Amino acid sequence: MKKIKYVFAAIAVFLLIIMSNLYLQWCQNDLSLDLALKFAFSWHTAKFFLGSLVLLAVYGVFAAIAGSLLFGGLFYSVAIGLLGFADYQKMTARQEPIYPDDLKMLGQLGVLKDMVGWPLFIFALFVLLLALLALGYSIYRSRKLAPKKQIFRGIIFLLSVFFLLYASHFNSNDNLLRKAYNKTALWIPYSQKMNYYNVGFVGGFLYNLRVEAMTKPQDYSAKKVASVVKKYQGDAETGSKEKPNIIYVMSESFSDPAHLKGIQYTGQPLADYYAVANNTYSGKMLSQNYGGGTANIEFEALTSFSMELLNAQMTTPYTLLVPKLKSLPSLVSLIKEQGYDTTAIHPYDTSMYKRKDVYNILGFDRFLDQDTMKYRDKIENNPYISDESAYDEILDLLKANKKPQFVHLVTMQTHMPYGDKYNNISYNVTADGNANTNAIANYLQDVAYSSAALQHFTEAVKQLPRRTLIVFWGDHLPGIYSDAIQKANSGTTLHETQFLMFDSAGKLANSQQHDAITSPFYFAPNLFSQAGLKLSPYYEMLLQLAHTLPAFEKNMYLNQGTWQKNLTLTGAAKTTYEDYRLIQYDILAGKQYSLKTDFFK
């Protein structure tokens, strides 16, 4: 009788693991049961069962802790259920899967609530609470298990934990689990969406564990770094010693929907933006992601280091890399040495993307958030502090201080969710596919308010006694467009946002160019060059690279005016690119030899 009981228990556990893995594939593949079944039992069977083995170890940990197959299975099911749901939500909004680092957001309940809305958030919390209570009850009850069962429970726990720890080193060259995957897996580093699609949710998740920031260049050495430093030190321009205020404004999801096929609407929501942009240096910026990736664009803009050069698994440097660094040269550190006060403003929670820690490492003097800002007005039903309030915060700083100021603002007004933010919307929308026209209309109203606030801000800084330079850009497109619209705008279109550079004194060298295409890591050297300010050797190197590659991200390279999926460089352009890669490796993953020189000053 006991044997039959054990057989049934083994079958039940087997079915639970298989069903949970199928569920993760179903969520990953846009709720397509057909694709999930074909992945598991036709196209990628070996990888599916390797993933199931990992899930079995996860279940083993829960069952051992609970002291019960039933209650362990209950908690496991809830955990996998929430993980799959989160993956589906992220894929829908950003076309990006869940990464291991995303699990850190479990402690940021306010952020999660804003992302999914109150009803789903409360439901998920309720289900999780019930599962925790059941787990606690099971742990309490497990004290009465017989000694033999307690020993068996301990063995299962240790074996499961050991296997998971071993699996966490998935990217090690000698990892047997990775070698088993490699027999049939086709890894796609440049597209994590396709990577998860080809190797399964579990395989893709493992691929993003314990990663190195960059691949070490073969010729990396102190001597090689010194030669690169010397090369560009000779080319660096003298420039002016003037110290204008410098304002960075990374506008959440700011873009022009008029550039997209499949959307039609009345009115001109970006009229105020173009009133500024058409009278100064402006154009389009290449964003790494669609629908998200704010912190990565911010990382590029502040450090002038490129995400394209990082390993594919280094999905979010702010959380995976920067907190581990003692020093990180940036625009902040450069101008602090010139006597600037530096302030970061984000009208939201400080814990998002570890910004508080990251800003300390970058060298900001202060960080103002939603709780420490003086101006906190919101517009109608919008839950976020308005752009106008954020600009008022900046103007107070500029007026109150005699020293030159660097202010970096990350706005929130135009952040998702977009539905029902405004009662009074000036735009009527029609769109292809099953598009959420209500969300698009609210988004249009959002960017209209942002445009007006920006224009007022540029007019206000003209009245300041100190020259003021502004770099304004949208970090990415909003993840609100239907599959039909996304398909119609494949390629770089879904990655192009608006940007401009503004000079209160009207002295930018290229102020008549309104069709520029750039990447955020070029912002600082470009601004300094156009404003006539002193360039560091590092910025000089970047400007030389920009002559050939004015914009690039993984799988998107604007090489001499033509977009390429694969980068092909020769001659001096290739040498400059390799020099840039060497310096970036030196700072982010190497010995930081160049930091001991004047290369970043």
JSON list of N, CA and C in Angstrom, two decimals, residues 318-370:
[
{"chain": "A", "resi": 318, "resn": "TYR", "atom": "N", "xyz": [22.85, 49.37, -13.42]},
{"chain": "A", "resi": 318, "resn": "TYR", "atom": "CA", "xyz": [22.57, 50.07, -12.17]},
{"chain": "A", "resi": 318, "resn": "TYR", "atom": "C", "xyz": [22.43, 49.10, -10.99]},
{"chain": "A", "resi": 319, "resn": "THR", "atom": "N", "xyz": [21.89, 47.93, -11.23]},
{"chain": "A", "resi": 319, "resn": "THR", "atom": "CA", "xyz": [21.70, 46.99, -10.13]},
{"chain": "A", "resi": 319, "resn": "THR", "atom": "C", "xyz": [22.74, 45.88, -10.11]},
{"chain": "A", "resi": 320, "resn": "LEU", "atom": "N", "xyz": [23.23, 45.48, -11.28]},
{"chain": "A", "resi": 320, "resn": "LEU", "atom": "CA", "xyz": [24.15, 44.35, -11.35]},
{"chain": "A", "resi": 320, "resn": "LEU", "atom": "C", "xyz": [25.62, 44.74, -11.27]},
{"chain": "A", "resi": 321, "resn": "LEU", "atom": "N", "xyz": [25.95, 45.97, -11.66]},
{"chain": "A", "resi": 321, "resn": "LEU", "atom": "CA", "xyz": [27.35, 46.34, -11.82]},
{"chain": "A", "resi": 321, "resn": "LEU", "atom": "C", "xyz": [27.79, 47.52, -10.98]},
{"chain": "A", "resi": 322, "resn": "VAL", "atom": "N", "xyz": [27.11, 48.65, -11.13]},
{"chain": "A", "resi": 322, "resn": "VAL", "atom": "CA", "xyz": [27.58, 49.90, -10.52]},
{"chain": "A", "resi": 322, "resn": "VAL", "atom": "C", "xyz": [27.77, 49.80, -9.01]},
{"chain": "A", "resi": 323, "resn": "PRO", "atom": "N", "xyz": [26.85, 49.18, -8.26]},
{"chain": "A", "resi": 323, "resn": "PRO", "atom": "CA", "xyz": [27.04, 49.10, -6.80]},
{"chain": "A", "resi": 323, "resn": "PRO", "atom": "C", "xyz": [28.31, 48.36, -6.38]},
{"chain": "A", "resi": 324, "resn": "LYS", "atom": "N", "xyz": [28.89, 47.58, -7.29]},
{"chain": "A", "resi": 324, "resn": "LYS", "atom": "CA", "xyz": [30.11, 46.83, -6.97]},
{"chain": "A", "resi": 324, "resn": "LYS", "atom": "C", "xyz": [31.38, 47.65, -7.23]},
{"chain": "A", "resi": 325, "resn": "LEU", "atom": "N", "xyz": [31.22, 48.80, -7.91]},
{"chain": "A", "resi": 325, "resn": "LEU", "atom": "CA", "xyz": [32.39, 49.60, -8.27]},
{"chain": "A", "resi": 325, "resn": "LEU", "atom": "C", "xyz": [32.68, 50.65, -7.20]},
{"chain": "A", "resi": 326, "resn": "LYS", "atom": "N", "xyz": [33.95, 50.84, -6.92]},
{"chain": "A", "resi": 326, "resn": "LYS", "atom": "CA", "xyz": [34.35, 51.88, -5.97]},
{"chain": "A", "resi": 326, "resn": "LYS", "atom": "C", "xyz": [34.38, 53.25, -6.63]},
{"chain": "A", "resi": 327, "resn": "SER", "atom": "N", "xyz": [34.77, 53.27, -7.90]},
{"chain": "A", "resi": 327, "resn": "SER", "atom": "CA", "xyz": [34.85, 54.53, -8.64]},
{"chain": "A", "resi": 327, "resn": "SER", "atom": "C", "xyz": [34.28, 54.33, -10.03]},
{"chain": "A", "resi": 328, "resn": "LEU", "atom": "N", "xyz": [33.56, 55.34, -10.52]},
{"chain": "A", "resi": 328, "resn": "LEU", "atom": "CA", "xyz": [32.98, 55.28, -11.85]},
{"chain": "A", "resi": 328, "resn": "LEU", "atom": "C", "xyz": [33.02, 56.68, -12.46]},
{"chain": "A", "resi": 329, "resn": "PRO", "atom": "N", "xyz": [33.93, 56.92, -13.40]},
{"chain": "A", "resi": 329, "resn": "PRO", "atom": "CA", "xyz": [34.00, 58.26, -14.01]},
{"chain": "A", "resi": 329, "resn": "PRO", "atom": "C", "xyz": [32.71, 58.54, -14.79]},
{"chain": "A", "resi": 330, "resn": "SER", "atom": "N", "xyz": [32.28, 59.78, -14.75]},
{"chain": "A", "resi": 330, "resn": "SER", "atom": "CA", "xyz": [31.02, 60.15, -15.38]},
{"chain": "A", "resi": 330, "resn": "SER", "atom": "C", "xyz": [31.01, 61.65, -15.63]},
{"chain": "A", "resi": 331, "resn": "LEU", "atom": "N", "xyz": [29.96, 62.11, -16.25]},
{"chain": "A", "resi": 331, "resn": "LEU", "atom": "CA", "xyz": [29.78, 63.56, -16.40]},
{"chain": "A", "resi": 331, "resn": "LEU", "atom": "C", "xyz": [29.72, 64.23, -15.03]},
{"chain": "A", "resi": 332, "resn": "VAL", "atom": "N", "xyz": [29.15, 63.55, -14.07]},
{"chain": "A", "resi": 332, "resn": "VAL", "atom": "CA", "xyz": [29.03, 64.09, -12.71]},
{"chain": "A", "resi": 332, "resn": "VAL", "atom": "C", "xyz": [30.42, 64.32, -12.11]},
{"chain": "A", "resi": 333, "resn": "SER", "atom": "N", "xyz": [31.26, 63.31, -12.16]},
{"chain": "A", "resi": 333, "resn": "SER", "atom": "CA", "xyz": [32.60, 63.44, -11.57]},
{"chain": "A", "resi": 333, "resn": "SER", "atom": "C", "xyz": [33.44, 64.46, -12.33]},
{"chain": "A", "resi": 334, "resn": "LEU", "atom": "N", "xyz": [33.25, 64.53, -13.65]},
{"chain": "A", "resi": 334, "resn": "LEU", "atom": "CA", "xyz": [34.03, 65.48, -14.46]},
{"chain": "A", "resi": 334, "resn": "LEU", "atom": "C", "xyz": [33.76, 66.92, -14.05]},
{"chain": "A", "resi": 335, "resn": "ILE", "atom": "N", "xyz": [32.49, 67.28, -13.96]},
{"chain": "A", "resi": 335, "resn": "ILE", "atom": "CA", "xyz": [32.19, 68.69, -13.68]},
{"chain": "A", "resi": 335, "resn": "ILE", "atom": "C", "xyz": [32.26, 69.02, -12.19]},
{"chain": "A", "resi": 336, "resn": "LYS", "atom": "N", "xyz": [32.18, 68.01, -11.33]},
{"chain": "A", "resi": 336, "resn": "LYS", "atom": "CA", "xyz": [32.40, 68.29, -9.90]},
{"chain": "A", "resi": 336, "resn": "LYS", "atom": "C", "xyz": [33.81, 68.79, -9.67]},
{"chain": "A", "resi": 337, "resn": "GLU", "atom": "N", "xyz": [34.76, 68.25, -10.43]},
{"chain": "A", "resi": 337, "resn": "GLU", "atom": "CA", "xyz": [36.14, 68.70, -10.31]},
{"chain": "A", "resi": 337, "resn": "GLU", "atom": "C", "xyz": [36.31, 70.14, -10.80]},
{"chain": "A", "resi": 338, "resn": "GLN", "atom": "N", "xyz": [35.34, 70.62, -11.58]},
{"chain": "A", "resi": 338, "resn": "GLN", "atom": "CA", "xyz": [35.39, 71.99, -12.08]},
{"chain": "A", "resi": 338, "resn": "GLN", "atom": "C", "xyz": [34.61, 72.96, -11.19]},
{"chain": "A", "resi": 339, "resn": "GLY", "atom": "N", "xyz": [34.14, 72.46, -10.03]},
{"chain": "A", "resi": 339, "resn": "GLY", "atom": "CA", "xyz": [33.49, 73.35, -9.08]},
{"chain": "A", "resi": 339, "resn": "GLY", "atom": "C", "xyz": [31.98, 73.40, -9.15]},
{"chain": "A", "resi": 340, "resn": "TYR", "atom": "N", "xyz": [31.36, 72.46, -9.83]},
{"chain": "A", "resi": 340, "resn": "TYR", "atom": "CA", "xyz": [29.91, 72.42, -9.95]},
{"chain": "A", "resi": 340, "resn": "TYR", "atom": "C", "xyz": [29.26, 71.79, -8.71]},
{"chain": "A", "resi": 341, "resn": "ASP", "atom": "N", "xyz": [28.05, 72.25, -8.38]},
{"chain": "A", "resi": 341, "resn": "ASP", "atom": "CA", "xyz": [27.15, 71.53, -7.50]},
{"chain": "A", "resi": 341, "resn": "ASP", "atom": "C", "xyz": [26.37, 70.55, -8.35]},
{"chain": "A", "resi": 342, "resn": "THR", "atom": "N", "xyz": [26.13, 69.35, -7.83]},
{"chain": "A", "resi": 342, "resn": "THR", "atom": "CA", "xyz": [25.45, 68.33, -8.64]},
{"chain": "A", "resi": 342, "resn": "THR", "atom": "C", "xyz": [24.23, 67.80, -7.90]},
{"chain": "A", "resi": 343, "resn": "THR", "atom": "N", "xyz": [23.10, 67.78, -8.59]},
{"chain": "A", "resi": 343, "resn": "THR", "atom": "CA", "xyz": [21.85, 67.35, -7.99]},
{"chain": "A", "resi": 343, "resn": "THR", "atom": "C", "xyz": [21.11, 66.40, -8.93]},
{"chain": "A", "resi": 344, "resn": "ALA", "atom": "N", "xyz": [20.62, 65.29, -8.38]},
{"chain": "A", "resi": 344, "resn": "ALA", "atom": "CA", "xyz": [19.75, 64.37, -9.12]},
{"chain": "A", "resi": 344, "resn": "ALA", "atom": "C", "xyz": [18.34, 64.52, -8.59]},
{"chain": "A", "resi": 345, "resn": "ILE", "atom": "N", "xyz": [17.37, 64.54, -9.50]},
{"chain": "A", "resi": 345, "resn": "ILE", "atom": "CA", "xyz": [15.96, 64.66, -9.12]},
{"chain": "A", "resi": 345, "resn": "ILE", "atom": "C", "xyz": [15.17, 63.55, -9.80]},
{"chain": "A", "resi": 346, "resn": "HIS", "atom": "N", "xyz": [14.44, 62.80, -9.01]},
{"chain": "A", "resi": 346, "resn": "HIS", "atom": "CA", "xyz": [13.54, 61.78, -9.55]},
{"chain": "A", "resi": 346, "resn": "HIS", "atom": "C", "xyz": [12.26, 61.81, -8.72]},
{"chain": "A", "resi": 347, "resn": "PRO", "atom": "N", "xyz": [11.16, 62.31, -9.29]},
{"chain": "A", "resi": 347, "resn": "PRO", "atom": "CA", "xyz": [9.91, 62.48, -8.52]},
{"chain": "A", "resi": 347, "resn": "PRO", "atom": "C", "xyz": [9.21, 61.17, -8.23]},
{"chain": "A", "resi": 348, "resn": "TYR", "atom": "N", "xyz": [9.95, 60.24, -7.59]},
{"chain": "A", "resi": 348, "resn": "TYR", "atom": "CA", "xyz": [9.37, 58.93, -7.31]},
{"chain": "A", "resi": 348, "resn": "TYR", "atom": "C", "xyz": [10.17, 58.27, -6.19]},
{"chain": "A", "resi": 349, "resn": "ASP", "atom": "N", "xyz": [10.07, 56.96, -6.09]},
{"chain": "A", "resi": 349, "resn": "ASP", "atom": "CA", "xyz": [10.70, 56.19, -5.03]},
{"chain": "A", "resi": 349, "resn": "ASP", "atom": "C", "xyz": [12.22, 56.11, -5.24]},
{"chain": "A", "resi": 350, "resn": "THR", "atom": "N", "xyz": [12.99, 56.26, -4.18]},
{"chain": "A", "resi": 350, "resn": "THR", "atom": "CA", "xyz": [14.46, 56.26, -4.30]},
{"chain": "A", "resi": 350, "resn": "THR", "atom": "C", "xyz": [15.03, 54.86, -4.54]},
{"chain": "A", "resi": 351, "resn": "SER", "atom": "N", "xyz": [14.26, 53.82, -4.21]},
{"chain": "A", "resi": 351, "resn": "SER", "atom": "CA", "xyz": [14.81, 52.46, -4.30]},
{"chain": "A", "resi": 351, "resn": "SER", "atom": "C", "xyz": [14.80, 51.90, -5.72]},
{"chain": "A", "resi": 352, "resn": "MET", "atom": "N", "xyz": [14.05, 52.53, -6.61]},
{"chain": "A", "resi": 352, "resn": "MET", "atom": "CA", "xyz": [13.95, 52.03, -7.98]},
{"chain": "A", "resi": 352, "resn": "MET", "atom": "C", "xyz": [15.32, 52.01, -8.64]},
{"chain": "A", "resi": 353, "resn": "TYR", "atom": "N", "xyz": [15.74, 50.83, -9.13]},
{"chain": "A", "resi": 353, "resn": "TYR", "atom": "CA", "xyz": [17.03, 50.65, -9.79]},
{"chain": "A", "resi": 353, "resn": "TYR", "atom": "C", "xyz": [18.22, 51.02, -8.90]},
{"chain": "A", "resi": 354, "resn": "LYS", "atom": "N", "xyz": [18.03, 50.98, -7.58]},
{"chain": "A", "resi": 354, "resn": "LYS", "atom": "CA", "xyz": [19.11, 51.31, -6.64]},
{"chain": "A", "resi": 354, "resn": "LYS", "atom": "C", "xyz": [19.68, 52.71, -6.89]},
{"chain": "A", "resi": 355, "resn": "ARG", "atom": "N", "xyz": [18.83, 53.62, -7.31]},
{"chain": "A", "resi": 355, "resn": "ARG", "atom": "CA", "xyz": [19.34, 54.94, -7.70]},
{"chain": "A", "resi": 355, "resn": "ARG", "atom": "C", "xyz": [20.07, 55.64, -6.55]},
{"chain": "A", "resi": 356, "resn": "LYS", "atom": "N", "xyz": [19.60, 55.47, -5.33]},
{"chain": "A", "resi": 356, "resn": "LYS", "atom": "CA", "xyz": [20.25, 56.15, -4.22]},
{"chain": "A", "resi": 356, "resn": "LYS", "atom": "C", "xyz": [21.71, 55.73, -4.11]},
{"chain": "A", "resi": 357, "resn": "ASP", "atom": "N", "xyz": [21.97, 54.43, -4.19]},
{"chain": "A", "resi": 357, "resn": "ASP", "atom": "CA", "xyz": [23.34, 53.93, -4.13]},
{"chain": "A", "resi": 357, "resn": "ASP", "atom": "C", "xyz": [24.14, 54.35, -5.36]},
{"chain": "A", "resi": 358, "resn": "VAL", "atom": "N", "xyz": [23.51, 54.24, -6.52]},
{"chain": "A", "resi": 358, "resn": "VAL", "atom": "CA", "xyz": [24.20, 54.56, -7.77]},
{"chain": "A", "resi": 358, "resn": "VAL", "atom": "C", "xyz": [24.58, 56.04, -7.82]},
{"chain": "A", "resi": 359, "resn": "TYR", "atom": "N", "xyz": [23.67, 56.91, -7.40]},
{"chain": "A", "resi": 359, "resn": "TYR", "atom": "CA", "xyz": [23.97, 58.35, -7.43]},
{"chain": "A", "resi": 359, "resn": "TYR", "atom": "C", "xyz": [25.10, 58.71, -6.47]},
{"chain": "A", "resi": 360, "resn": "ASN", "atom": "N", "xyz": [25.21, 57.99, -5.36]},
{"chain": "A", "resi": 360, "resn": "ASN", "atom": "CA", "xyz": [26.33, 58.20, -4.44]},
{"chain": "A", "resi": 360, "resn": "ASN", "atom": "C", "xyz": [27.65, 57.85, -5.11]},
{"chain": "A", "resi": 361, "resn": "ILE", "atom": "N", "xyz": [27.66, 56.72, -5.84]},
{"chain": "A", "resi": 361, "resn": "ILE", "atom": "CA", "xyz": [28.88, 56.28, -6.51]},
{"chain": "A", "resi": 361, "resn": "ILE", "atom": "C", "xyz": [29.25, 57.24, -7.64]},
{"chain": "A", "resi": 362, "resn": "LEU", "atom": "N", "xyz": [28.25, 57.73, -8.34]},
{"chain": "A", "resi": 362, "resn": "LEU", "atom": "CA", "xyz": [28.51, 58.68, -9.42]},
{"chain": "A", "resi": 362, "resn": "LEU", "atom": "C", "xyz": [28.99, 60.03, -8.90]},
{"chain": "A", "resi": 363, "resn": "GLY", "atom": "N", "xyz": [28.66, 60.35, -7.65]},
{"chain": "A", "resi": 363, "resn": "GLY", "atom": "CA", "xyz": [29.19, 61.56, -7.03]},
{"chain": "A", "resi": 363, "resn": "GLY", "atom": "C", "xyz": [28.22, 62.72, -6.90]},
{"chain": "A", "resi": 364, "resn": "PHE", "atom": "N", "xyz": [26.91, 62.46, -7.02]},
{"chain": "A", "resi": 364, "resn": "PHE", "atom": "CA", "xyz": [25.95, 63.55, -6.83]},
{"chain": "A", "resi": 364, "resn": "PHE", "atom": "C", "xyz": [26.00, 64.07, -5.40]},
{"chain": "A", "resi": 365, "resn": "ASP", "atom": "N", "xyz": [25.89, 65.40, -5.27]},
{"chain": "A", "resi": 365, "resn": "ASP", "atom": "CA", "xyz": [25.88, 66.01, -3.95]},
{"chain": "A", "resi": 365, "resn": "ASP", "atom": "C", "xyz": [24.57, 65.76, -3.22]},
{"chain": "A", "resi": 366, "resn": "ARG", "atom": "N", "xyz": [23.48, 65.70, -3.97]},
{"chain": "A", "resi": 366, "resn": "ARG", "atom": "CA", "xyz": [22.16, 65.49, -3.34]},
{"chain": "A", "resi": 366, "resn": "ARG", "atom": "C", "xyz": [21.23, 64.78, -4.31]},
{"chain": "A", "resi": 367, "resn": "PHE", "atom": "N", "xyz": [20.22, 64.13, -3.73]},
{"chain": "A", "resi": 367, "resn": "PHE", "atom": "CA", "xyz": [19.22, 63.40, -4.49]},
{"chain": "A", "resi": 367, "resn": "PHE", "atom": "C", "xyz": [17.85, 63.79, -3.95]},
{"chain": "A", "resi": 368, "resn": "LEU", "atom": "N", "xyz": [17.06, 64.46, -4.78]},
{"chain": "A", "resi": 368, "resn": "LEU", "atom": "CA", "xyz": [15.71, 64.85, -4.39]},
{"chain": "A", "resi": 368, "resn": "LEU", "atom": "C", "xyz": [14.71, 63.88, -5.00]},
{"chain": "A", "resi": 369, "resn": "ASP", "atom": "N", "xyz": [13.81, 63.36, -4.16]},
{"chain": "A", "resi": 369, "resn": "ASP", "atom": "CA", "xyz": [12.81, 62.43, -4.63]},
{"chain": "A", "resi": 369, "resn": "ASP", "atom": "C", "xyz": [11.42, 62.97, -4.31]},
{"chain": "A", "resi": 370, "resn": "GLN", "atom": "N", "xyz": [10.41, 62.12, -4.46]},
{"chain": "A", "resi": 370, "resn": "GLN", "atom": "CA", "xyz": [9.02, 62.57, -4.26]},
{"chain": "A", "resi": 370, "resn": "GLN", "atom": "C", "xyz": [8.75, 63.05, -2.83]}
]
